[in-house]
Amino acid sequence: MTAQIIDGKAFAAEIRAKVAENVSTLKSKYAVTPGLAVVIVGEDPASTIYVNSKIKQTVEVGMKSFHFALPDTISEADLVAKVKELNVDNRVNGILVQLPLPKHIKEAAVIEAIAPEKDVDGFHVINSGLLATGGKGMVPCTPLGCLLMLQDTLGDMSGKKAVVIGRSNIVGKPMAQLLLQENCTVTLAHSRTKDLASEVKQADIVVAAVGVSELVKGDWVKDGATVIDVGMNRIAAPERGEGKVRLTGDVAFDEVIEKAAYITPVPGGVGPMTIACLLRNTVTAACRQASIEEIEL
Ligand code: GUN
């Protein structure tokens, strides 16, 4: 079997178009323009690229973008004070503090300072608690993007066996919760899992979010499985010239494509969905804050 490729780039474009349509309705019918504040601390090149992309796409869908580039010498107290200022700024519906933060700042302290209803990353403990208990919070963007692709591809997932590889707070744990809500039987595997290959072999759905280049091999995967690759690994590519890198996923794509029914590529799979879901979450946040119920996302 050769898998069908799930085109995350095209799907993300559809989500952005829907977001833009909703933003236009919010403006014309309710005089609400959703606003997203992005805070970056320091000048990490990868973070700067992500943040610039978030700002560009925010503006493209018609939302207001607020950008705060703060020096990496900022104290935790000053960063928390900035977040609290944004919490009470009515123009701002969503707040995103780009991670990682410099070592002298406790990420948890900053995340917990964000008003949960403006936490468009879905990282606040209130939002992770709501997700775990079936409540209506903000859902982290990357697992939300994976879920939307799975729903679109598979429809009803009831009773399917799902394996999530990686137990991060940002992807693995919320992904497992979302699949549980879809009535999957979920295994959350991690670096201490014994015989990962045999866990994966039993799964109808595999979500790899572990950060190990091409870990999931073709002979680990059940025939006809659906494989979602969250990995974004930059590995040395001397064949492309000195100092060059290439982007790989956590899945050995060339092998797994011969076994799976559906697979996401890297790049062009999960990556574009993350920012699209950030924009979607910002519209959700703006609607909830203005008690607008009729917008369908
Ligand atoms: N750094 C890498 N990905 C993310 C993300 O989704 N949100 C935030 N806040 N920081 C990140």
PDB file of N, CA, C and O in Angstrom, residues 235-246:
ATOM      1  N   ILE A 235      18.726  18.486  10.571  1.00  0.00           N
ATOM      2  CA  ILE A 235      19.928  17.649  10.647  1.00  0.00           C
ATOM      3  C   ILE A 235      20.930  18.073   9.581  1.00  0.00           C
ATOM      4  O   ILE A 235      20.558  18.615   8.534  1.00  0.00           O
ATOM      5  N   ALA A 236      22.195  17.804   9.880  1.00  0.00           N
ATOM      6  CA  ALA A 236      23.264  18.196   8.967  1.00  0.00           C
ATOM      7  C   ALA A 236      23.052  17.512   7.610  1.00  0.00           C
ATOM      8  O   ALA A 236      22.681  16.338   7.541  1.00  0.00           O
ATOM      9  N   ALA A 237      23.273  18.272   6.540  1.00  0.00           N
ATOM     10  CA  ALA A 237      23.125  17.719   5.180  1.00  0.00           C
ATOM     11  C   ALA A 237      24.344  18.099   4.365  1.00  0.00           C
ATOM     12  O   ALA A 237      24.280  18.967   3.479  1.00  0.00           O
ATOM     13  N   PRO A 238      25.496  17.444   4.665  1.00  0.00           N
ATOM     14  CA  PRO A 238      26.734  17.815   3.974  1.00  0.00           C
ATOM     15  C   PRO A 238      26.629  17.664   2.457  1.00  0.00           C
ATOM     16  O   PRO A 238      27.329  18.345   1.710  1.00  0.00           O
ATOM     17  N   GLU A 239      25.707  16.759   2.000  1.00  0.00           N
ATOM     18  CA  GLU A 239      25.529  16.568   0.546  1.00  0.00           C
ATOM     19  C   GLU A 239      25.019  17.833  -0.136  1.00  0.00           C
ATOM     20  O   GLU A 239      25.143  18.003  -1.343  1.00  0.00           O
ATOM     21  N   ARG A 240      24.433  18.727   0.670  1.00  0.00           N
ATOM     22  CA  ARG A 240      23.925  19.991   0.103  1.00  0.00           C
ATOM     23  C   ARG A 240      24.965  21.113   0.192  1.00  0.00           C
ATOM     24  O   ARG A 240      24.688  22.246  -0.169  1.00  0.00           O
ATOM     25  N   GLY A 241      26.083  20.809   0.760  1.00  0.00           N
ATOM     26  CA  GLY A 241      27.140  21.811   0.906  1.00  0.00           C
ATOM     27  C   GLY A 241      27.496  21.971   2.373  1.00  0.00           C
ATOM     28  O   GLY A 241      26.743  21.543   3.258  1.00  0.00           O
ATOM     29  N   GLU A 242      28.632  22.599   2.602  1.00  0.00           N
ATOM     30  CA  GLU A 242      29.149  22.715   3.965  1.00  0.00           C
ATOM     31  C   GLU A 242      28.203  23.533   4.851  1.00  0.00           C
ATOM     32  O   GLU A 242      27.729  24.597   4.445  1.00  0.00           O
ATOM     33  N   GLY A 243      27.919  23.003   6.026  1.00  0.00           N
ATOM     34  CA  GLY A 243      27.092  23.734   6.996  1.00  0.00           C
ATOM     35  C   GLY A 243      25.598  23.714   6.673  1.00  0.00           C
ATOM     36  O   GLY A 243      24.800  24.302   7.394  1.00  0.00           O
ATOM     37  N   LYS A 244      25.201  23.029   5.600  1.00  0.00           N
ATOM     38  CA  LYS A 244      23.782  23.001   5.222  1.00  0.00           C
ATOM     39  C   LYS A 244      23.019  22.005   6.098  1.00  0.00           C
ATOM     40  O   LYS A 244      23.581  21.010   6.577  1.00  0.00           O
ATOM     41  N   VAL A 245      21.725  22.279   6.286  1.00  0.00           N
ATOM     42  CA  VAL A 245      20.880  21.364   7.055  1.00  0.00           C
ATOM     43  C   VAL A 245      19.658  20.996   6.216  1.00  0.00           C
ATOM     44  O   VAL A 245      19.341  21.659   5.244  1.00  0.00           O
ATOM     45  N   ARG A 246      19.000  19.909   6.617  1.00  0.00           N
ATOM     46  CA  ARG A 246      17.704  19.601   6.009  1.00  0.00           C
ATOM     47  C   ARG A 246      16.723  19.294   7.126  1.00  0.00           C
ATOM     48  O   ARG A 246      17.109  18.920   8.237  1.00  0.00           O
TER      49      ARG A 246
END
